[in-house]
Short mmCIF file of C-alpha atoms and ligand atoms in Angstrom, two decimals:
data_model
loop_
_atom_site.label_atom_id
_atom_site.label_comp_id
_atom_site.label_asym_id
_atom_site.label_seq_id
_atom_site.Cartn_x
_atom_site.Cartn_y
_atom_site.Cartn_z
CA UNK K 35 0.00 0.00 0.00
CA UNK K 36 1.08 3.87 -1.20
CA UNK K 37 1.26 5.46 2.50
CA UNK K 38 0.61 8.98 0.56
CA UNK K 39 -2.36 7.89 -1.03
CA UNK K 40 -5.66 9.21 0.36
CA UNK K 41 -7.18 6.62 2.00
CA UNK K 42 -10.80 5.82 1.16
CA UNK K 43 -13.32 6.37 4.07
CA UNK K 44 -14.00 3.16 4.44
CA UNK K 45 -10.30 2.02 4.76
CA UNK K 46 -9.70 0.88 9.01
CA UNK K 47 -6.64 0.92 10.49
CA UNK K 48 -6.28 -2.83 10.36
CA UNK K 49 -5.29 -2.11 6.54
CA UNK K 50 -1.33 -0.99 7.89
CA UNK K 51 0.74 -3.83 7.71
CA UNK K 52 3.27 -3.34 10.05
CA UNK K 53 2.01 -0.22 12.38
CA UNK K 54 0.60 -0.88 15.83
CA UNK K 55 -1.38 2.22 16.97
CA UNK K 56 -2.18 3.35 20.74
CA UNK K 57 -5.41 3.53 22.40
CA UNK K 58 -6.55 1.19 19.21
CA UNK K 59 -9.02 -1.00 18.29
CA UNK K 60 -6.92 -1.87 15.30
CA UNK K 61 -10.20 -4.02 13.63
CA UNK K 62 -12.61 -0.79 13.71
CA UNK K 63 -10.81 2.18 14.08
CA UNK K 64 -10.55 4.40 10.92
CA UNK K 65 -7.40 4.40 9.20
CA UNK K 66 -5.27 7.29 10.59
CA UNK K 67 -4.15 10.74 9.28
CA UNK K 68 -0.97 11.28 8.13
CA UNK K 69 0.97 13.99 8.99
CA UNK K 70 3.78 15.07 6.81
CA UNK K 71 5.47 18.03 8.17
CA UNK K 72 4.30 21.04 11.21
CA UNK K 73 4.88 24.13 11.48
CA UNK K 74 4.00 27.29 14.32
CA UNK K 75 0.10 26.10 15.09
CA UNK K 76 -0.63 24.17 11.55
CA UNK K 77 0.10 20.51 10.40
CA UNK K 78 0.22 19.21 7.09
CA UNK K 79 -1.19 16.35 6.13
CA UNK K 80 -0.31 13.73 3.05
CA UNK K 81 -2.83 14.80 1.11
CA UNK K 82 -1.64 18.65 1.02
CA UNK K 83 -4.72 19.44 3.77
CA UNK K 84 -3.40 22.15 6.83
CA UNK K 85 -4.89 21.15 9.94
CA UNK K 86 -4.90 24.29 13.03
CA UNK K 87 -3.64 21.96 16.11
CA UNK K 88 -5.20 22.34 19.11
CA UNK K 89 -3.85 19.66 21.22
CA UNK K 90 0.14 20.69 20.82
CA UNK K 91 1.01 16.82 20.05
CA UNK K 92 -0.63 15.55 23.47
CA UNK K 93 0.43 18.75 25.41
CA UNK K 94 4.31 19.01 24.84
CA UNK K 95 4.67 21.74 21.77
CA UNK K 96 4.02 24.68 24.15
CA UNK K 97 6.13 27.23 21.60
CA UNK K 98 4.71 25.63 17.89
CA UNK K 99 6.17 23.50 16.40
CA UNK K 100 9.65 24.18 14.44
CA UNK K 101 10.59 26.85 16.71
CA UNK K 102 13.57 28.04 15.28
CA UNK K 103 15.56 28.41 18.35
CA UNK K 104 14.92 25.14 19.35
CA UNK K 105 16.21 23.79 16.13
CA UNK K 106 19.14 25.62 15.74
CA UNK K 107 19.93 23.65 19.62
CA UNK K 108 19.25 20.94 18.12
CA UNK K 109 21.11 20.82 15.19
CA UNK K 110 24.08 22.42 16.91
CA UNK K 111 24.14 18.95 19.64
CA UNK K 112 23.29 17.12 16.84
CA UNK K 113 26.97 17.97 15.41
CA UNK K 114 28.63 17.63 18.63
CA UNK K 115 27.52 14.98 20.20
CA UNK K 116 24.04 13.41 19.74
CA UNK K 117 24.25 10.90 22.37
CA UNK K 118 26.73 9.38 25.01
CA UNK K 119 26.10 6.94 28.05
CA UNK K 120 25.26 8.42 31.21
CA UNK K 121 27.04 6.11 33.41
CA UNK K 122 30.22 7.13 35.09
CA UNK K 123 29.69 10.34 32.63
CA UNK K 124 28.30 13.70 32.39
CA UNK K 125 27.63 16.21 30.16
CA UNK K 126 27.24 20.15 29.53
CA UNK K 127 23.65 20.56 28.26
CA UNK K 128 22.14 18.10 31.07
CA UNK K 129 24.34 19.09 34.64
CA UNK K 130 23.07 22.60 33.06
CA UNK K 131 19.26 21.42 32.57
CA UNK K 132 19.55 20.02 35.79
CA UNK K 133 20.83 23.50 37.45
CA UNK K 134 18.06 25.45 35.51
CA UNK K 135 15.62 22.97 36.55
CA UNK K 136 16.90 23.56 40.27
CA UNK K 137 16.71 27.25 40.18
CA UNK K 138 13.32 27.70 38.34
CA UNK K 139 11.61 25.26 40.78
CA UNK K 140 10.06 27.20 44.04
CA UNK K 141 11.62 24.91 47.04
CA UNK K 142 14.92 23.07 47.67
CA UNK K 143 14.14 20.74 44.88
CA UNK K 144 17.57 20.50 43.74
CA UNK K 145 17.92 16.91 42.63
CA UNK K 146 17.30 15.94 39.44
CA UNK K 147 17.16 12.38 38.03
CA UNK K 148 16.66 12.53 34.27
CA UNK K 149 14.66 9.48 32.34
CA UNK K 150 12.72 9.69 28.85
CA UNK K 151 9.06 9.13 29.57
CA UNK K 152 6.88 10.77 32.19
CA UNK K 153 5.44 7.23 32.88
CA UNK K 154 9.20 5.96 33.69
CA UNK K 155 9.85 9.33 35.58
CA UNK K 156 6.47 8.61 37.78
CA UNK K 157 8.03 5.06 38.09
CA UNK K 158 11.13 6.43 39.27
CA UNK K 159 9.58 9.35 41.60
CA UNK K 160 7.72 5.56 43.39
CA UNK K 161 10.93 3.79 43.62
CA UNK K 162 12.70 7.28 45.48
CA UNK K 163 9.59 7.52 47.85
CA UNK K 164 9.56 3.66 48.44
CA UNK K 165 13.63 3.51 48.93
CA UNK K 166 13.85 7.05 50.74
CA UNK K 167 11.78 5.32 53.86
CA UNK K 168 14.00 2.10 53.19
CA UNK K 169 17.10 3.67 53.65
CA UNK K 170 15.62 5.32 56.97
CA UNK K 171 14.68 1.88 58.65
CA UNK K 172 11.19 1.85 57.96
CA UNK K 173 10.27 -1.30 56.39
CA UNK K 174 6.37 -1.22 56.53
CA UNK K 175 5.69 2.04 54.07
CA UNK K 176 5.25 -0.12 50.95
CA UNK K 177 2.06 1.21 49.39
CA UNK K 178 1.55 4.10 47.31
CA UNK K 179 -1.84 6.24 47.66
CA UNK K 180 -3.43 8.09 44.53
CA UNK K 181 -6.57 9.76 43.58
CA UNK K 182 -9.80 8.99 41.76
CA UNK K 183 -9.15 10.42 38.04
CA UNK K 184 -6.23 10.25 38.28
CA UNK K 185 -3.17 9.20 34.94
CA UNK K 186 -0.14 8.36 35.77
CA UNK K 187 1.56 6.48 32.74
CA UNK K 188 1.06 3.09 31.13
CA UNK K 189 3.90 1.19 32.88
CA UNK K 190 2.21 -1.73 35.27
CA UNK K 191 3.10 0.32 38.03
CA UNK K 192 2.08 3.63 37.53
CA UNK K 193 -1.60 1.43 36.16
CA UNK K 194 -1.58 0.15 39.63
CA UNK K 195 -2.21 4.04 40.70
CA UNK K 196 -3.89 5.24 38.02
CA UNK K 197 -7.51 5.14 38.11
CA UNK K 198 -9.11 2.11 38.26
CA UNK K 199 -11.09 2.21 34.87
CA UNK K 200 -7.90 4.20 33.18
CA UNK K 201 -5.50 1.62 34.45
CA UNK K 202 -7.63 -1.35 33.59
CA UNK K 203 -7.39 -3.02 37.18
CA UNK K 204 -10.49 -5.39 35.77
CA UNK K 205 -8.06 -6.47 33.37
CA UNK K 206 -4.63 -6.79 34.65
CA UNK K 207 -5.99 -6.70 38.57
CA UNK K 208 -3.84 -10.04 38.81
CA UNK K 209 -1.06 -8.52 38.22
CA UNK K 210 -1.24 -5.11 39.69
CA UNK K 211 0.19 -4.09 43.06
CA UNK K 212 -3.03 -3.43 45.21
CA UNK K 213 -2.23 0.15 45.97
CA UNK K 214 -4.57 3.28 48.27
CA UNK K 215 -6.79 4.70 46.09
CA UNK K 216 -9.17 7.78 47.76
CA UNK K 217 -11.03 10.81 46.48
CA UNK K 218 -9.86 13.59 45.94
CA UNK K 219 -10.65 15.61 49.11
CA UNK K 220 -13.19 18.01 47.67
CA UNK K 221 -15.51 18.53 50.52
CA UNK K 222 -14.66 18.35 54.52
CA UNK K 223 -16.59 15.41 54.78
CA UNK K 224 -13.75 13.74 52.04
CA UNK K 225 -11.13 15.57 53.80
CA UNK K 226 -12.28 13.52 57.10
CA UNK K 227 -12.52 10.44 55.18
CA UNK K 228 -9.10 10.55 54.19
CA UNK K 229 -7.88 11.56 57.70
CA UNK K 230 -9.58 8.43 59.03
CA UNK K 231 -7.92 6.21 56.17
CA UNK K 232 -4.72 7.70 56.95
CA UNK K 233 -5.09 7.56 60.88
CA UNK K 234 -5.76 3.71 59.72
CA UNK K 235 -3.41 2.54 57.45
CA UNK K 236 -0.41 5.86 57.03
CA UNK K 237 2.04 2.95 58.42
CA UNK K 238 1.64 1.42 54.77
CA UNK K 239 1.95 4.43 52.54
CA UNK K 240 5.26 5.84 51.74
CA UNK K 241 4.18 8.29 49.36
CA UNK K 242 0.92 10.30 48.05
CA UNK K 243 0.61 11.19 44.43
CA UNK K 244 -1.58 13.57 42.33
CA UNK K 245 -1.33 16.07 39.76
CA UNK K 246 -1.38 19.09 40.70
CA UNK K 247 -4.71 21.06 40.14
CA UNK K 248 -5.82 19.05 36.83
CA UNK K 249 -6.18 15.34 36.22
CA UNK K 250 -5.35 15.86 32.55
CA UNK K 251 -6.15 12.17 30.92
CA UNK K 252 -8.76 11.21 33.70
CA UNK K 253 -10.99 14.07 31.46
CA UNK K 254 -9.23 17.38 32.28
CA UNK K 255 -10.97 17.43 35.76
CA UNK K 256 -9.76 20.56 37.98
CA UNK K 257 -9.31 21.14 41.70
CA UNK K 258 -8.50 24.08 43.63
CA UNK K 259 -5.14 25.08 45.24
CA UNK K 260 -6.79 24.86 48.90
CA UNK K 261 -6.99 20.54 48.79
CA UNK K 262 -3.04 20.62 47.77
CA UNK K 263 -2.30 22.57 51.29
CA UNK K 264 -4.26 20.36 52.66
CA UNK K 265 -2.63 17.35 51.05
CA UNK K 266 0.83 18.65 52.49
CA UNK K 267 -0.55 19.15 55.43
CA UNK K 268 -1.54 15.76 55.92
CA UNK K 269 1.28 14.03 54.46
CA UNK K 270 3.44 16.06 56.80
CA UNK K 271 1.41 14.91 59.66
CA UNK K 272 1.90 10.71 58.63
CA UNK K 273 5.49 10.77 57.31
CA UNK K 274 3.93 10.92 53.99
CA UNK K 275 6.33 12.10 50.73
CA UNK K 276 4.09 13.91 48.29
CA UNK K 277 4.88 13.16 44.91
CA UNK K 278 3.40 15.69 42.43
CA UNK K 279 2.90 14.52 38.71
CA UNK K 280 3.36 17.58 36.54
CA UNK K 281 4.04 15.83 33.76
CA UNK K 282 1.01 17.64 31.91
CA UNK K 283 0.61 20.59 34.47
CA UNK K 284 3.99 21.72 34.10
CA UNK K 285 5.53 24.41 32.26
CA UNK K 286 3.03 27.15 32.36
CA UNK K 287 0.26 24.87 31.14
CA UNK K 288 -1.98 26.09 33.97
CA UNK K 289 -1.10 29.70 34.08
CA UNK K 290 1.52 29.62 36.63
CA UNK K 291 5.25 27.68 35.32
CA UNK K 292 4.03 24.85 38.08
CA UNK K 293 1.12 24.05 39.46
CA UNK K 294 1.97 23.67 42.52
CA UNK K 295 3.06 27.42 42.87
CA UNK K 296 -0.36 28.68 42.73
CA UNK K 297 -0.83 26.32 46.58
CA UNK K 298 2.08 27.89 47.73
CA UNK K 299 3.71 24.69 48.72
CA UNK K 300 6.17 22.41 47.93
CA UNK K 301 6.27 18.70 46.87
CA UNK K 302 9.00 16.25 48.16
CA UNK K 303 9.32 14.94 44.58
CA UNK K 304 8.08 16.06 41.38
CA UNK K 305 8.12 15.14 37.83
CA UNK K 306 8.00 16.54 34.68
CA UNK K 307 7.97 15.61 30.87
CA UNK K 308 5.54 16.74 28.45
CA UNK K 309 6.56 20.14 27.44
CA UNK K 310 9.89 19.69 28.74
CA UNK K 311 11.65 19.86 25.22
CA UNK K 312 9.19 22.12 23.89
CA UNK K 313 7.69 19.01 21.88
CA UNK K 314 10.74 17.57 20.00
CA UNK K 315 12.33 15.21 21.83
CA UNK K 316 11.68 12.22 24.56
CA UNK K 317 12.45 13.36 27.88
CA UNK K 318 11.72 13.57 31.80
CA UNK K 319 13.03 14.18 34.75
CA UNK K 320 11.85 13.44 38.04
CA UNK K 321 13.46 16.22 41.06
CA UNK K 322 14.06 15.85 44.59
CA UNK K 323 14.40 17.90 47.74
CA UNK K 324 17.17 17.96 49.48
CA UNK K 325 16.00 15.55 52.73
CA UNK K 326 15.40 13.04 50.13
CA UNK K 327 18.24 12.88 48.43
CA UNK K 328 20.19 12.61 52.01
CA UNK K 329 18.80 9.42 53.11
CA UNK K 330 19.99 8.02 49.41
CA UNK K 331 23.81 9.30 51.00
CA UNK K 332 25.24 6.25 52.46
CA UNK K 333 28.69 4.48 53.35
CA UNK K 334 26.05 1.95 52.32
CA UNK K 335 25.87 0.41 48.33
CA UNK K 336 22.69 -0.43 48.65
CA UNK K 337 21.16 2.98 49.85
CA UNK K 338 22.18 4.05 45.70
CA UNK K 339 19.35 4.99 43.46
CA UNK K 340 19.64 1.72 41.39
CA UNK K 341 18.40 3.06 37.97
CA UNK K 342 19.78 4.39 34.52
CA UNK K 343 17.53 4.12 31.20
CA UNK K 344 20.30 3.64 28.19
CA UNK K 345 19.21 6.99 26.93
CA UNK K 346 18.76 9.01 30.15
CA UNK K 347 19.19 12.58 30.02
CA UNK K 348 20.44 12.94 26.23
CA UNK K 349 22.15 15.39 24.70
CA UNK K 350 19.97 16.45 22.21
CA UNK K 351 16.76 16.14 24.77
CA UNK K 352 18.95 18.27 27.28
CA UNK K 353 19.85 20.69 24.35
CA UNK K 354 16.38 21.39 23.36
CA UNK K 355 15.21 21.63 26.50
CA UNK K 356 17.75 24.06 27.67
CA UNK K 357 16.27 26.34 24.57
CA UNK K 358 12.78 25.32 25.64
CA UNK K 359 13.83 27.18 29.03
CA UNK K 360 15.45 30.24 27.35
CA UNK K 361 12.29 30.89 25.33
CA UNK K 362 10.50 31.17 28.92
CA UNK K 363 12.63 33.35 29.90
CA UNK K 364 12.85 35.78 26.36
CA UNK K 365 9.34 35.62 25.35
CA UNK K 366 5.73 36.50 27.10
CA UNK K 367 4.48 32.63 27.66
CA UNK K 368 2.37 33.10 31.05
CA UNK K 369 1.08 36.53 29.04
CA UNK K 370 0.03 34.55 26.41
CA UNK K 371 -0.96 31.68 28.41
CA UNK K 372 -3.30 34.68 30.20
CA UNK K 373 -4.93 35.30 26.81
CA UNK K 374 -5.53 32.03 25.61
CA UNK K 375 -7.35 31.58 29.09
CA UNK K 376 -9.62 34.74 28.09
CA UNK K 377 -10.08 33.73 24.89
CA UNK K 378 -11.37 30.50 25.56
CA UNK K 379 -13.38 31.44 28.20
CA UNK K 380 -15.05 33.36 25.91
CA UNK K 381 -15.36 31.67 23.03
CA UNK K 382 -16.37 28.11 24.38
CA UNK K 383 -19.08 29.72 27.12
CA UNK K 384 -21.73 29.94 24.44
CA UNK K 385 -20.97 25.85 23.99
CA UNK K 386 -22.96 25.80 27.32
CA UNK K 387 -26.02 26.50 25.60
CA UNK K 388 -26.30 23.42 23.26
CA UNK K 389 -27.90 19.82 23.77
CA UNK K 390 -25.70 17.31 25.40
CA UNK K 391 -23.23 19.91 26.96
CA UNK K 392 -22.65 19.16 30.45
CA UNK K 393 -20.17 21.53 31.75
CA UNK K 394 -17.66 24.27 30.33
CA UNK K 395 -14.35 24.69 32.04
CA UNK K 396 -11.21 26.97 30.98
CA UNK K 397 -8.04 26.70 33.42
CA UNK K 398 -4.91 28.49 31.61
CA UNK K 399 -3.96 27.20 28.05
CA UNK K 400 -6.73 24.78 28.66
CA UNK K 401 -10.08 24.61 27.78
CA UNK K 402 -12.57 21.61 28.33
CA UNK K 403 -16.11 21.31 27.22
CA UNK K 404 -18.11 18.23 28.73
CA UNK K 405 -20.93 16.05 27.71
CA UNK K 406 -23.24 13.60 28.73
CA UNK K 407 -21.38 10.99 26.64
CA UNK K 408 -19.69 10.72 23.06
CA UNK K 409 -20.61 7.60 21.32
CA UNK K 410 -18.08 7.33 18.58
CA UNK K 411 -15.40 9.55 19.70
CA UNK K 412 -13.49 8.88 15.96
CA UNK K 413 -16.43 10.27 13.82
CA UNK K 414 -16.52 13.44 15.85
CA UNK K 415 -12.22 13.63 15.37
CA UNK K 416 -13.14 13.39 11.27
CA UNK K 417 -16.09 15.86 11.26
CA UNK K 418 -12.97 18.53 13.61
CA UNK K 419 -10.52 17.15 10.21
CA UNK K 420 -13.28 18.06 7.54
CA UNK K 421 -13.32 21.37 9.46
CA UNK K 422 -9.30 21.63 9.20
CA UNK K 423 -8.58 21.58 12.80
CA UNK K 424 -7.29 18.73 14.73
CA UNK K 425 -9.15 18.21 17.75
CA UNK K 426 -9.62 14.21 19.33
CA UNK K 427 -12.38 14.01 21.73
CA UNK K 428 -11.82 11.56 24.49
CA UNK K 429 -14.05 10.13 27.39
CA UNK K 430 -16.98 12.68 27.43
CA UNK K 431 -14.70 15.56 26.93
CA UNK K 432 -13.51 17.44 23.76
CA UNK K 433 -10.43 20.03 24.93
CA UNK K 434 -7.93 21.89 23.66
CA UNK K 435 -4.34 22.42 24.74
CA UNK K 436 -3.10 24.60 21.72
CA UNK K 437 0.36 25.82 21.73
CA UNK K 438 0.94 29.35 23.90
CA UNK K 439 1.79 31.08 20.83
CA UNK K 440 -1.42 30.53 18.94
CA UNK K 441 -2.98 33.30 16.85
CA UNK K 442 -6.03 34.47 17.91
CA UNK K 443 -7.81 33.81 14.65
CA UNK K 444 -6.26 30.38 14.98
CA UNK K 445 -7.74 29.95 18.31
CA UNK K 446 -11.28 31.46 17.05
CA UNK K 447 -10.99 28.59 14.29
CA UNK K 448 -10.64 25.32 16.98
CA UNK K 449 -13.51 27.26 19.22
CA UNK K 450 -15.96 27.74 16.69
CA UNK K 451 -15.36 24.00 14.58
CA UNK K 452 -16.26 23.05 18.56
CA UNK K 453 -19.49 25.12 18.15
CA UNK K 454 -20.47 24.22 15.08
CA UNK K 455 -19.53 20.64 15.03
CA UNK K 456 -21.68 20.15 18.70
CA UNK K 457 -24.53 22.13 17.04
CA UNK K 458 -24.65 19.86 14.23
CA UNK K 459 -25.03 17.23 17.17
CA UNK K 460 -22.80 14.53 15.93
CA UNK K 461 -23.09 12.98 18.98
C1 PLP P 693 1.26 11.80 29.84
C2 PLP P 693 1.33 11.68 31.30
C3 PLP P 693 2.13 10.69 31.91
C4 PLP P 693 2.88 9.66 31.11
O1 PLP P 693 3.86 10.23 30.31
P1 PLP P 693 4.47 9.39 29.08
O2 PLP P 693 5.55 10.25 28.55
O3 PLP P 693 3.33 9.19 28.12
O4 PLP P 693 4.96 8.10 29.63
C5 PLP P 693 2.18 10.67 33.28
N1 PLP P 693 1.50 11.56 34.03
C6 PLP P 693 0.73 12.51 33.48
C7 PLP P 693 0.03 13.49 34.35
C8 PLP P 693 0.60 12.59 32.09
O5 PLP P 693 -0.17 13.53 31.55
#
């Protein structure tokens, strides 16, 4: 088969030979789109067609894509030195990631342990929290507590905290790590329940994980900056480490750099990915404060972190993420993160109006419009392409994450194919 030939409607995605798709029914799902080249807010298709993006490549191009500062980094590292072994070596563009990591992150969270997938950095944020009790004599803190909604990555572990439906516990509950799972505390009467769970069982639970004031792929549901304080509160109270997953949250995503800035705490551990590189290359890191990293300080070999991916903290990830971090610092992203927020609010409140729509919710560069249910998620994703914007509905929820330096008239186009194509009630 020609892979630039249009494919027929009718073609499913069973019809590649070789490709394996995620999130797939591979029998019934319509053959995909093919992208053949991006550029600022627009990507081109094989057959010529110029779709506006509004989901920034699952939340990581934050600057457009083809940035030309990040690809003069890249191409510069790619000359040098495109990759080298971590082990018993460093390098220039990660020890300085890792010191402008340090220094932009409120809190003595000066520790940073650099992987390639925010799944593997959750993993490794875990395996701190379980060791850092460990190496401190306490032997019973094995379990790790998470929240309702919640996403944490597709490794087995991180599905053992994610929520139940999202991590398929039905499915794979044989294999899974039974884990804490609570709600969110929302209410005082949650608050208490949790309390009562932790007066209970705190003994167990050497860490407690959420993101930070949106479960993104649980359906973009938000929470306010009050529960975190309350969060850190308790886990200071039980001997808890909070682990904040800002894999999606962070880098301005929610108005504020972090999160977790707009609580006015800070996390034992965090970790971040998505828009670390700006959207070009793999990478993560997962960052811890200093009376972590202590108790991993040891006349002792087997207090060491014992982990390394092959391609941890590579140079040409490290490069383009060093860029990623000068274009925060040169251009107006928060400013135009503050925009997009008007702009959506805005422009998807009149949504509210139309059959099906349950809620409408705008937090920073992200804007969410609920309903009841969508049926057939991957007719509404065609009707967004015949509209030339590239929008994919999941759960009950169709969102947008566009990159921070949108146009407005872009951003009018993804708001009002949402309008029209809900009015048309595809559902
Ligand atoms: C995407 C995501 C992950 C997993 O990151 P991968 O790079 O896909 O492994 C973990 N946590 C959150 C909050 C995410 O949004």
């Amino acid at each position: 088969m020609s892979f630039t030939a249009p494919p027929s409607s009718r073609l499913k995605a069973a019809s590649l030979p070789h490709l394996w798709l995620p999130y797939c029914q591979m029998k019934t799902a319509p053959y995909p789109a093919e992208a053949v080249s991006t550029k600022d807010s627009t990507i081109t298709l094989s057959n010529s067609q110029k779709l506006i993006d509004g989901i920034a490549s699952w939340w990581t191009a934050c600057h457009g894509y083809n940035h030309p500062h990040l690809q003069a980094a890249l191409i510069e590292q790619a000359q040098k030195m495109p990759h080298i072994m971590f082990g018993g070596m460093i390098h220039e563009p990660a020890a300085r990631l890792s010191e402008r990591l340090s220094q932009i992150l409120p809190g003595d969270l000066n520790h940073v342990f650099f992987t390639d997938s925010g799944s593997v950095a959750m993993e490794v944020a875990a395996k701190i929290a379980l060791q850092f009790h460990l190496n401190r004599g306490e032997k019973t803190r094995s379990k790790l507590l998470s929240f309702r909604g919640g996403y944490h990555g597709d490794t087995l572990m991180m599905m053992s905290i994610c929520d139940p439906e999202e991590g398929m516990h039905s499915l794979f509950g044989q294999t899974l790590p039974k884990q804490v799972l609570a709600d969110i505390p929302k209410t005082s009467a949650d608050l208490k329940n949790l309390r009562m769970l932790l007066e209970k069982d705190s003994t167990q639970i050497a860490a407690m994980i959420i993101e930070p004031l949106v479960q993104g792929a649980g359906g973009m549901i938000f929470h306010d900056a009050e529960i975190l304080k309350n969060l850190r509160n308790l886990c200071d109270e039980f001997g808890i480490l909070l682990i904040l997953d800002e894999v999606f949250t962070g880098f301005g995503r929610t108005g504020t750099m972090f999160a977790y800035e707009q609580a006015n705490i800070v996390p034992d551990i965090i970790a971040l990915s998505k828009a670390l590189t700006g959207g070009t290359m793999p990478l993560a890191a997962t960052i811890a404060r200093e009376h972590v990293y202590q108790t991993f300080l040891s006349d002792n070999p087997n207090h060491a972190l014992m982990h390394g991916p092959t391609f941890m903290a590579n140079p040409l990830a490290c490069a383009v993420a060093n860029a990623s971090l000068d274009l925060f610092e040169k251009e107006p992203r928060l400013q135009q993160v503050q925009h997009i927020e008007k702009q959506l609010l805005k422009e998807l409140e009149p949504c509210r109006a139309l059959p099906h729509v349950k809620d409408v919710r705008v937090k920073g560069a992200i804007g969410v419009v609920e309903l009841d249910a969508i049926k057939d998620s991957a007719r509404l994703n065609k009707a967004f392409i015949e509209k030339n914007v590239w929008i994919r509905p999941f759960r009950n929820i169709i969102y947008l994450t566009p990159a921070f330096t949108i146009k407005t008239d872009e951003l009018s186009m993804l708001t009002s194919a949402i309008y029209d194509v809900l009015e048309t009630n595809l559902l």
